[in-house]
Short mmCIF file of C-alpha atoms and ligand atoms in Angstrom, two decimals:
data_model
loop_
_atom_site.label_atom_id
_atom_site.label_comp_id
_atom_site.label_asym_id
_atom_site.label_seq_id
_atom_site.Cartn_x
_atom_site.Cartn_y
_atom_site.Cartn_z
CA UNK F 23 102.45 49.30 157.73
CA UNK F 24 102.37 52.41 160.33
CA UNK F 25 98.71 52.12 160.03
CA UNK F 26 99.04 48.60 161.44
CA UNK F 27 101.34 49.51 163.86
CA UNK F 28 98.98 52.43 165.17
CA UNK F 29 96.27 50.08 164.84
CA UNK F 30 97.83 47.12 166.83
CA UNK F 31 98.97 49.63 170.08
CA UNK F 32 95.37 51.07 169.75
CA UNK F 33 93.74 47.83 170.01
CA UNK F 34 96.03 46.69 173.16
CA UNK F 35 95.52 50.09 174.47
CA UNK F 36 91.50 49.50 174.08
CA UNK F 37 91.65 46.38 176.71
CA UNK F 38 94.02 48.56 178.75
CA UNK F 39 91.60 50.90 179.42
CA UNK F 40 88.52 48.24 179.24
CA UNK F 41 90.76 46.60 182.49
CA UNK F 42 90.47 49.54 184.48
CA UNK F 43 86.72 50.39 183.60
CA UNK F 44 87.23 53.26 180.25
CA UNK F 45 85.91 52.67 176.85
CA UNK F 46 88.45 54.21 174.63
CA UNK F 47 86.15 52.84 171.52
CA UNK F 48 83.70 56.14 173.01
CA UNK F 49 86.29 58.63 174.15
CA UNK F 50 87.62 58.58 170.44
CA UNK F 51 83.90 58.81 169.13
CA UNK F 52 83.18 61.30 171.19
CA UNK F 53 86.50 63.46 170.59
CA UNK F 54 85.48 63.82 167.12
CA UNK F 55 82.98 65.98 167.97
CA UNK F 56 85.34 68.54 169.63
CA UNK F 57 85.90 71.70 168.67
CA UNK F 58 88.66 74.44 169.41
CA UNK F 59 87.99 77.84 168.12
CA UNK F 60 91.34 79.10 166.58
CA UNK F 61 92.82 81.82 167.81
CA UNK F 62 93.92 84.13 164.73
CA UNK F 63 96.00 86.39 166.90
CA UNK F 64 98.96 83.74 167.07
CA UNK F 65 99.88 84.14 164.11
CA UNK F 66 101.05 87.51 163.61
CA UNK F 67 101.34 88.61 167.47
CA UNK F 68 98.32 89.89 167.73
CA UNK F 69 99.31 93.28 165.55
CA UNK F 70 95.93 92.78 162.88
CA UNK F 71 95.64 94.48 159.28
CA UNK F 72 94.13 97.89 160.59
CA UNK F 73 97.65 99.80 159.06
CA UNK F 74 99.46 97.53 157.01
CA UNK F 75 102.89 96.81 158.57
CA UNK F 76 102.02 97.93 161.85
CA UNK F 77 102.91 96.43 165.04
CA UNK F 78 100.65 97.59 167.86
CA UNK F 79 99.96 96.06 171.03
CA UNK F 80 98.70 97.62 174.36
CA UNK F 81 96.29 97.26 176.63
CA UNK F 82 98.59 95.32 178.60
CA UNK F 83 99.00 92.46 175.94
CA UNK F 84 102.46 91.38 175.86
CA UNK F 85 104.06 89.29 173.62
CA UNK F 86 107.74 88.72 173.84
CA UNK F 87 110.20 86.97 171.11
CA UNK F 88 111.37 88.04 167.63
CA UNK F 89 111.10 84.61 165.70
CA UNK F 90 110.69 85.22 162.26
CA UNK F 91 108.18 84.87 160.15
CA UNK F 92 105.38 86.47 161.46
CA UNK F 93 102.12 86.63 158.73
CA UNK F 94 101.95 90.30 157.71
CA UNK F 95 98.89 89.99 155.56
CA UNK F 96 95.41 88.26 155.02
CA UNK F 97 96.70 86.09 152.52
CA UNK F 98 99.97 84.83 154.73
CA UNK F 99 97.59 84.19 157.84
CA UNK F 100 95.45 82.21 156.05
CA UNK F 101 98.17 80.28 154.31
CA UNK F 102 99.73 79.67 157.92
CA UNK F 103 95.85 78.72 159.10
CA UNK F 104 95.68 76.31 156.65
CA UNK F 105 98.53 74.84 157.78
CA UNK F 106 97.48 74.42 161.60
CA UNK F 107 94.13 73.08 160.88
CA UNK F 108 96.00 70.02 158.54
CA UNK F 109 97.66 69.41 161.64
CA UNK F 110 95.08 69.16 164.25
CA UNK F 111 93.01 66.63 164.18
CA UNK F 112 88.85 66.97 163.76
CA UNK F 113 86.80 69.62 162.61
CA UNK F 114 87.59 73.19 164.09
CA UNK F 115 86.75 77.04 164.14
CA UNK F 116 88.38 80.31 163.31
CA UNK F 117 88.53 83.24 166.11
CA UNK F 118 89.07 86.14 164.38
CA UNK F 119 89.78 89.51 166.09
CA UNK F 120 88.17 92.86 164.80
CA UNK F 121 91.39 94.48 163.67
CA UNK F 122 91.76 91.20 161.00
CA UNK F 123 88.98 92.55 158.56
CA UNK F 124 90.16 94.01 155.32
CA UNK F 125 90.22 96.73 155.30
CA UNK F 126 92.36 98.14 151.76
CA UNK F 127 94.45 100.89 151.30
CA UNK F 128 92.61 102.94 153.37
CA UNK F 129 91.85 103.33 157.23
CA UNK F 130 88.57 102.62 158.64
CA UNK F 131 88.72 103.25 162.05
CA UNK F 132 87.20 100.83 164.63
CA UNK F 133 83.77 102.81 165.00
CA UNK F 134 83.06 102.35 161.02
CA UNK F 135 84.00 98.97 160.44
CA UNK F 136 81.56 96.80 158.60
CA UNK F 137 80.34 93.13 157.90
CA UNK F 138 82.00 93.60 153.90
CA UNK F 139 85.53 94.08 155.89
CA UNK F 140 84.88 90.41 157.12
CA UNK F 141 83.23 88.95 153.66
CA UNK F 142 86.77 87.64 152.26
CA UNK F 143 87.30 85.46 156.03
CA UNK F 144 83.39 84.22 155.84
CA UNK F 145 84.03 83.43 151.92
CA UNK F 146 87.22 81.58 153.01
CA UNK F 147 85.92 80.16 156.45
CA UNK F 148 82.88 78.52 153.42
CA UNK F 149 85.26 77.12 151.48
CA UNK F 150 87.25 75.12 154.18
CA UNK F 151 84.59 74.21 156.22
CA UNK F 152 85.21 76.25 158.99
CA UNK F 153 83.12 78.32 161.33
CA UNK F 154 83.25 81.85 163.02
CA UNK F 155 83.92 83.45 166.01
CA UNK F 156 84.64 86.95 166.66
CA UNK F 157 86.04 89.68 169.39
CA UNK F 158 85.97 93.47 169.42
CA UNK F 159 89.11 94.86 169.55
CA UNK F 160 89.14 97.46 172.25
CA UNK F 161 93.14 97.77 172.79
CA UNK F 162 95.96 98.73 171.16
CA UNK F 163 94.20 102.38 169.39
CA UNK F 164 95.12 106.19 170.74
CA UNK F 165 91.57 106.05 172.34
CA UNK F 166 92.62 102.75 174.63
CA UNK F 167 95.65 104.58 175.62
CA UNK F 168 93.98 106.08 179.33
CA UNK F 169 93.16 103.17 180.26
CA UNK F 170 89.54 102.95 180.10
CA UNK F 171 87.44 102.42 177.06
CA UNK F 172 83.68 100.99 177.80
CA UNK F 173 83.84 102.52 181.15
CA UNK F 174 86.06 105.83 180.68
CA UNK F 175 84.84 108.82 181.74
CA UNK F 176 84.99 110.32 178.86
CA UNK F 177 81.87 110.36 177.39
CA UNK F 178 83.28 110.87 173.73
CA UNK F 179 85.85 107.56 174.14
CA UNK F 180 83.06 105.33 176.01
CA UNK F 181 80.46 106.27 172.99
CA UNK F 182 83.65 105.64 170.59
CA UNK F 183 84.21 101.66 172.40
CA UNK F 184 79.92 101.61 172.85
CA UNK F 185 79.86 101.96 168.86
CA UNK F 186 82.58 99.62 168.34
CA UNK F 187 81.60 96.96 169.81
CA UNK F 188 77.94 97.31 168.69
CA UNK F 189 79.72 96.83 164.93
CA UNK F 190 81.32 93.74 166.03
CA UNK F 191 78.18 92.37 167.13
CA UNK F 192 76.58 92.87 164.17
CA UNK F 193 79.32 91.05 161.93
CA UNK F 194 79.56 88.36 164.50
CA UNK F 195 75.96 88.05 163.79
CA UNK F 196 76.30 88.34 160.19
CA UNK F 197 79.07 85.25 160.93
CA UNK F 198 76.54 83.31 162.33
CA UNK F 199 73.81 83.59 159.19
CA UNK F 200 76.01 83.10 156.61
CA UNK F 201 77.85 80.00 158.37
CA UNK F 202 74.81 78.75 159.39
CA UNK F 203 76.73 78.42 163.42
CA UNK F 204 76.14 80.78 166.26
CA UNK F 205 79.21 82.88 166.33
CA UNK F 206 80.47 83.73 169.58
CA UNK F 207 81.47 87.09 170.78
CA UNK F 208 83.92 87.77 173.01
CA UNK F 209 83.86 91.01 174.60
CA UNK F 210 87.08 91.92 176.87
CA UNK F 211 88.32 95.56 178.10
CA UNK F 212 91.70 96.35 179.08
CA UNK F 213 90.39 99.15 181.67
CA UNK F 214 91.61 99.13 185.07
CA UNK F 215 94.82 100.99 186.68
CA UNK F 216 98.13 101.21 187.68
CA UNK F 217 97.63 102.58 190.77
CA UNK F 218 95.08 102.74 193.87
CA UNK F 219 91.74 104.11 192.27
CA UNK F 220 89.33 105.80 194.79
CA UNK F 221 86.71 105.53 192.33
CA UNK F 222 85.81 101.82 191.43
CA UNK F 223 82.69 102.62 191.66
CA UNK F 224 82.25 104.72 188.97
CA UNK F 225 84.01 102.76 186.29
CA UNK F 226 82.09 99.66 187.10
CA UNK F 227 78.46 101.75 186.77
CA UNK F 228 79.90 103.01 183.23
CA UNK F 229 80.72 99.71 182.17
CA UNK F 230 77.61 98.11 183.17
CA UNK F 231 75.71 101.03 181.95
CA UNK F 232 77.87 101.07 178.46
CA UNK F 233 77.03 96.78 178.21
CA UNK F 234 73.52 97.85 178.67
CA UNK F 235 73.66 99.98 175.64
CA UNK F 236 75.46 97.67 173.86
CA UNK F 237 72.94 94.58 174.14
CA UNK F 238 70.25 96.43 173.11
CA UNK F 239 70.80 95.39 170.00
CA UNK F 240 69.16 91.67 170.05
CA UNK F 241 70.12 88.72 168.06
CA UNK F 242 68.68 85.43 167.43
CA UNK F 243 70.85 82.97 169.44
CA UNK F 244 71.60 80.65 166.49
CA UNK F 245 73.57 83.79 165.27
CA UNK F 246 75.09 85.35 167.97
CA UNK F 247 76.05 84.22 171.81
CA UNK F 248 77.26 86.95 173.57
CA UNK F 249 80.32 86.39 176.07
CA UNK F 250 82.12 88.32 178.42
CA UNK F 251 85.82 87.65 179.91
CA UNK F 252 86.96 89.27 183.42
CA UNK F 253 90.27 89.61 184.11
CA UNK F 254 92.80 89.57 187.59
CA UNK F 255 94.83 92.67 186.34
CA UNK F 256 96.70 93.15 183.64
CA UNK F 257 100.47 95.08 182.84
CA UNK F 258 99.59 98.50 184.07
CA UNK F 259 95.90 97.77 185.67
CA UNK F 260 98.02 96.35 187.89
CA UNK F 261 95.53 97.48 190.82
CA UNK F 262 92.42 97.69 189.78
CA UNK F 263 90.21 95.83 186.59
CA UNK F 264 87.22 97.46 186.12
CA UNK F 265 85.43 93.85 184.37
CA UNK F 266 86.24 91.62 187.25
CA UNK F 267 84.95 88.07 187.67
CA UNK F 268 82.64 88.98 190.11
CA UNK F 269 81.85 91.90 187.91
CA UNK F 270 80.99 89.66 184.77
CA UNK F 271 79.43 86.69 186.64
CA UNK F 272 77.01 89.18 188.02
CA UNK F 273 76.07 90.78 184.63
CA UNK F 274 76.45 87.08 182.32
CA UNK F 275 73.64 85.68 184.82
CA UNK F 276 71.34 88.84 185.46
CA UNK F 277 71.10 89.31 181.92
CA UNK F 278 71.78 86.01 179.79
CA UNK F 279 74.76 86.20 178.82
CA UNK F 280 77.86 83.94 178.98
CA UNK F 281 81.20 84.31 180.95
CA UNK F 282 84.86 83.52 179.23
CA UNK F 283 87.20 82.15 181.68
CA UNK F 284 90.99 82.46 180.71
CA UNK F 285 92.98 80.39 182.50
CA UNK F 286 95.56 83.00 183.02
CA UNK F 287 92.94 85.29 184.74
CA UNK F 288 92.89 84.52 187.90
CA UNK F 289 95.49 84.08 190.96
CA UNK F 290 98.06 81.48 190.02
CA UNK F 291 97.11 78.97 192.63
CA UNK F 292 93.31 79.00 192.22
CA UNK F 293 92.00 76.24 190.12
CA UNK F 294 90.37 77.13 186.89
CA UNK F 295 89.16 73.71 186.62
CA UNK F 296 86.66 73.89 189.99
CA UNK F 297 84.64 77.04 189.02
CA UNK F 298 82.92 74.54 186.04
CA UNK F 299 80.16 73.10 187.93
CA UNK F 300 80.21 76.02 190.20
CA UNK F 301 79.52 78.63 187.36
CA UNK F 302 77.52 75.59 185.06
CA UNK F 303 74.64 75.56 188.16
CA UNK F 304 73.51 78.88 186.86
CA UNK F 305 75.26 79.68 183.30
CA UNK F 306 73.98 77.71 180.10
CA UNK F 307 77.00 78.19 178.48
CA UNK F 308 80.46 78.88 178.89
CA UNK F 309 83.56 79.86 177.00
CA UNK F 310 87.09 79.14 177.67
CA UNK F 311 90.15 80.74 176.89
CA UNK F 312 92.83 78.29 176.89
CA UNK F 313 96.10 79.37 178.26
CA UNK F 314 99.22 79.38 180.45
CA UNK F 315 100.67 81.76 182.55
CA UNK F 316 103.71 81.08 183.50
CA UNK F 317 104.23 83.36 186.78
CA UNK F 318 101.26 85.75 185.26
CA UNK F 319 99.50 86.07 182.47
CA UNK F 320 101.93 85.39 180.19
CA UNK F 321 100.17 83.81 177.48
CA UNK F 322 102.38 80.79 176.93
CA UNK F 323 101.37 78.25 174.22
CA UNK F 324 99.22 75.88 176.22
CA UNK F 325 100.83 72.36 176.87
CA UNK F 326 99.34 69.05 178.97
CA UNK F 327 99.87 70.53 182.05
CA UNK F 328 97.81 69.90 185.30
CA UNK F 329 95.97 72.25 185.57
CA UNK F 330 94.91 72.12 181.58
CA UNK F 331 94.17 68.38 182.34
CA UNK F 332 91.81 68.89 185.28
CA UNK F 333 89.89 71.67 183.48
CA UNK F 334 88.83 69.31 181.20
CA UNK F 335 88.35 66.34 183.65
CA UNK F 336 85.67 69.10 185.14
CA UNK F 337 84.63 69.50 181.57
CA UNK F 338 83.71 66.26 181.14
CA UNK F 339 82.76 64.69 184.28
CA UNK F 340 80.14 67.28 184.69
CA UNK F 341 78.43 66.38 181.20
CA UNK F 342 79.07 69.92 179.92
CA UNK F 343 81.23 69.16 176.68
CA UNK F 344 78.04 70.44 174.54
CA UNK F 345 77.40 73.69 176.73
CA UNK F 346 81.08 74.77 176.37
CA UNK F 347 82.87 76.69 173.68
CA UNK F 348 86.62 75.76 173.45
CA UNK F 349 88.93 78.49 172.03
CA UNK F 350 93.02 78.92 172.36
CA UNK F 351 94.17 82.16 173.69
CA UNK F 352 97.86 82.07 174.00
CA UNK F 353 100.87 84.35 171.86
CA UNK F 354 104.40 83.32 171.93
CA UNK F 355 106.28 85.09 169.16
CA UNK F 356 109.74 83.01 170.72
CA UNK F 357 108.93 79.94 168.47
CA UNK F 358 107.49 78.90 165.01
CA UNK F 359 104.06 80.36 165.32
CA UNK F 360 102.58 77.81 163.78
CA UNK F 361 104.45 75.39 165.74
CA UNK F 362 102.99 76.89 168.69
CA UNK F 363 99.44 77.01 167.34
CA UNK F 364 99.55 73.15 166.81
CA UNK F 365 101.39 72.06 170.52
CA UNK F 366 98.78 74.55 172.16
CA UNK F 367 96.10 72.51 169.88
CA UNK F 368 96.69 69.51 170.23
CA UNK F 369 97.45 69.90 173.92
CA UNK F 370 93.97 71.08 174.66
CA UNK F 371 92.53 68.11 172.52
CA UNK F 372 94.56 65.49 174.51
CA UNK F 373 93.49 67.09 177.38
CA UNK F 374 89.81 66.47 176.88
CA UNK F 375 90.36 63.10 175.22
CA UNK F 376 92.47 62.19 178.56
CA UNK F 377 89.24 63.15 180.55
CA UNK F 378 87.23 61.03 178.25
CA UNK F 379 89.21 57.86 179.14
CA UNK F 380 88.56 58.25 182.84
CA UNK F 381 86.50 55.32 184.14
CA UNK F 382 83.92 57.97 185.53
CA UNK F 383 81.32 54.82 187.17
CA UNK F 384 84.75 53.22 189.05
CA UNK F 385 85.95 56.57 190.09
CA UNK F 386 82.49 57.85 191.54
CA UNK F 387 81.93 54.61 193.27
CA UNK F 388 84.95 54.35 194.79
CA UNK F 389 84.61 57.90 195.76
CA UNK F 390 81.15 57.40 197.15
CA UNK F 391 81.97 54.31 199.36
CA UNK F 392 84.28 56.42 201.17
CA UNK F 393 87.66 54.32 199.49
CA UNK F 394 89.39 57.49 199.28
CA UNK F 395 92.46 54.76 198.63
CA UNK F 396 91.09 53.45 195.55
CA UNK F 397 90.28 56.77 194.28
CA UNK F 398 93.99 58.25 194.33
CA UNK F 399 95.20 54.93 193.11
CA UNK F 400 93.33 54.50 190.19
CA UNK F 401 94.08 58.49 189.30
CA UNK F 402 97.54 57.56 189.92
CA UNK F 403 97.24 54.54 187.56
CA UNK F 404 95.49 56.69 184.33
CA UNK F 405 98.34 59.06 183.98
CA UNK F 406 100.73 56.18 182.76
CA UNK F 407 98.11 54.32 180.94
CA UNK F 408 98.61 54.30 176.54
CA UNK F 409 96.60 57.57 176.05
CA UNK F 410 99.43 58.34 173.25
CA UNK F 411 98.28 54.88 171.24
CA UNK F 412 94.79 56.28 171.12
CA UNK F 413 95.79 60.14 170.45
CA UNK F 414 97.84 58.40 167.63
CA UNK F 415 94.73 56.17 166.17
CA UNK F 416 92.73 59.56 166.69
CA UNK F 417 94.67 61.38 164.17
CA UNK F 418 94.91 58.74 161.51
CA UNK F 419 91.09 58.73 161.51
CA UNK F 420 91.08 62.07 160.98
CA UNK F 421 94.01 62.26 158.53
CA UNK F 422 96.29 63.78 160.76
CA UNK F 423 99.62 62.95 161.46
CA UNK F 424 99.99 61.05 164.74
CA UNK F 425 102.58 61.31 167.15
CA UNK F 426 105.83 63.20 166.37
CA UNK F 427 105.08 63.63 163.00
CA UNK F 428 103.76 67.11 162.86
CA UNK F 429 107.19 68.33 164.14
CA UNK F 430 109.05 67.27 160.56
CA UNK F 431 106.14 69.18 159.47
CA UNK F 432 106.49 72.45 160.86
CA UNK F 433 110.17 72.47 160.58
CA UNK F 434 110.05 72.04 156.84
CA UNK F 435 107.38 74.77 156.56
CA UNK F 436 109.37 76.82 158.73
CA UNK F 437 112.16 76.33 156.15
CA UNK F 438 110.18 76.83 153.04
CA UNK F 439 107.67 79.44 154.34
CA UNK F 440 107.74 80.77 157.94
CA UNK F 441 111.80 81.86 157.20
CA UNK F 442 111.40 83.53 153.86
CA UNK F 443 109.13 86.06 154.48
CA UNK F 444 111.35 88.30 156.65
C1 RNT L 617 93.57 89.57 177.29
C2 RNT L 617 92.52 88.58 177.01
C3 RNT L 617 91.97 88.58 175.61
C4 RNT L 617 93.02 88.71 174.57
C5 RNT L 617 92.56 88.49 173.15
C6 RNT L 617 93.49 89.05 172.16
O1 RNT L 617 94.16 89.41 178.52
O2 RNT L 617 92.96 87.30 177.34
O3 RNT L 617 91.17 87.48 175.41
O4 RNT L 617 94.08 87.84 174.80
O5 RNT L 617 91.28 88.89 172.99
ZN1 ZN L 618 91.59 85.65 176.83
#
């Protein structure tokens, strides 16, 4: 019966969208082939498994709220995982931070971790069907706590971070062979300042010189794709970052590599969405770290907002859904987590299936004749057309629950799991 129901709006929907010039038959095709790499580090506030029952963050990462519940160990984080993936519809990756290895009872430090301390997620990531990405973990450690880590000038910390991240490469890699996927690597630094350096200079020629070191190390690009995220400033680099976008863009295209863009990275009122085909003219690929800031980089669970919408309109109208790598980077510890997880999820994948309902040929040649009228009207027109009746028909293809659904969901695991554990 709901399955008729679904089926019936979808149906009326698809001659809605056939009227103004979409085919919502493709956009649903096409969404299936979407994939958001998972952000581990909303699960448990981005604290990791480095010393059990710790709670560390720095770096200027802030998350805010004392909901309960948060995972505390492997085992927990998957279980919540497992959770968010039933709830979001298609097939989707796992973004796993280098603090969430396991490590045992005792403490490896981050310059001697090892591809073994990831076996158990790459074991786990086989058996549900996932695939890998990975991050170094330069924050929240004594030798973070300056400031500067790739590009401090202290030789003993930079060859510290240098040796670090080298390791993560190397298990991202590792990631990659055994899933048979290119696992991307995200590398981001919290260095930068408080107050007015005189010396951005020299941080930026440590850093480069430090990434230099680091890449030395080659791997095949069906293993590894290297990325690197830039950042406005942070809580206390309030005045200087020493990876900046300009920073990063320069590097990513002199020497192959890709650029992350967060969307809570740059000033509030620039749009994330127009740098696409601006960056896409001279980057193969790209990754994206889905966000919201809310006043500044507050890492809000991402929702259908503007400015999440017209990133993927970019996305899309450019032709670049295969060249870019979709991952969630948000942390609200105020609500469920997994809640949050699955609104930030499905938010993004509405999002792109939104831009896929556009009717791209009317829109351009509208736009092309000059009928600047047209153009506004028919944008005006697709925001209250039935993109809920195909998000619905979406997730019953994929054996999701559509709609509302997925909110009895969480509260009932909040109930039975996410409020027991404290
Ligand atoms: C920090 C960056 C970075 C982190 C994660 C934990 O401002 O956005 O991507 O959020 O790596
Ligand atoms: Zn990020």
């Amino acid at each position: 019966m709901k399955f008729q129901k679904i089926e019936k709006a979808y149906n009326e929907a698809v001659e809605k969208y056939r009227d103004i010039g979409s085919d919502a038959e493709e956009a649903v095709e096409k969404l299936k082939d979407v994939s958001l790499s998972i952000h581990c580090w909303q699960g448990d506030d981005v604290a990791g498994f480095e010393k059990p029952g710790s709670h560390l963050t720095g770096g200027g990462i802030q998350v805010t709220g004392s909901y309960p519940g948060r995972a505390r160990t492997v085992k927990e984080l998957r279980q919540d995982l497992e959770k968010v993936y039933s709830l979001l519809p298609g097939s989707h990756r796992l973004n796993l931070h280098a603090i969430y290895g396991e490590f045992g009872d005792t403490f490896i430090d981050r310059d001697k971790i090892e591809p073994g301390h990831f076996g158990g997620w790459v074991h786990w990531a086989k058996d549900k069907g996932l695939k890998l990405d990975f991050n170094c973990s330069c924050f929240s450690h004594p030798l973070a706590d300056a400031g500067f880590t790739l590009s401090s000038k202290d030789k003993n910390i930079r060859l510290f971070w240098i040796e670090h991240v080298k390791r993560c490469r190397r298990i991202g890699a590792f990631m990659g062979r055994e899933l048979k996927n290119a696992c991307v690597h995200n590398i981001w630094i919290p260095d930068g300042s408080k107050d007015i350096p005189v010396d951005r200079k020299g941080h930026r020629d440590l850093l480069k010189d430090s990434l230099d070191e680091i890449f030395r190390e080659g791997y095949p690009q069906k293993e590894l794709k290297d990325s690197l995220e830039s950042k406005l400033f942070g809580i206390g680099s309030e005045s200087y970052v020493v990876g900046s976008h300009e920073f990063y863009l320069g590097y990513a295209l002199t020497k192959n590599k890709m650029i992350c863009l967060d969307t809570g990275h740059f000033h509030p009122t620039e749009n994330i969405g127009d740098k696409i085909s601006a960056v896409f003219q001279f980057l193969d690929g790209l990754l994206l770290h889905v966000s919201r800031g809310v006043r500044w980089d507050s890492d809000h669970v991402a929702v259908l907002d503007d400015s999440t919408r017209n990133l993927f309109e970019e996305v899309v109208r450019g032709g670049y859904l295969d060249r870019v790598h979709i991952a969630l980077d948000f942390f609200d510890a105020s609500l469920n987590r997994v809640g949050a997880w699955v609104i930030g999820g499905r938010a993004v994948l509405k999002a792109v299936l939104s831009a896929l309902l556009e009717p791209r040929e009317r829109l351009l040649e509208v736009e092309n004749k000059g009928d600047y009228f047209s153009r506004l009207a028919l944008l005006e027109e697709l925001k209250t057309m039935p993109i809920g009746a195909v998000w619905d028909y979406f997730c019953l293809l994929m054996d999701v629950p559509p709609g509302q659904e997925y909110i009895r969901e969480i509260i009932q695991y909040d109930a039975d799991i996410s409020r027991k554990r404290d």
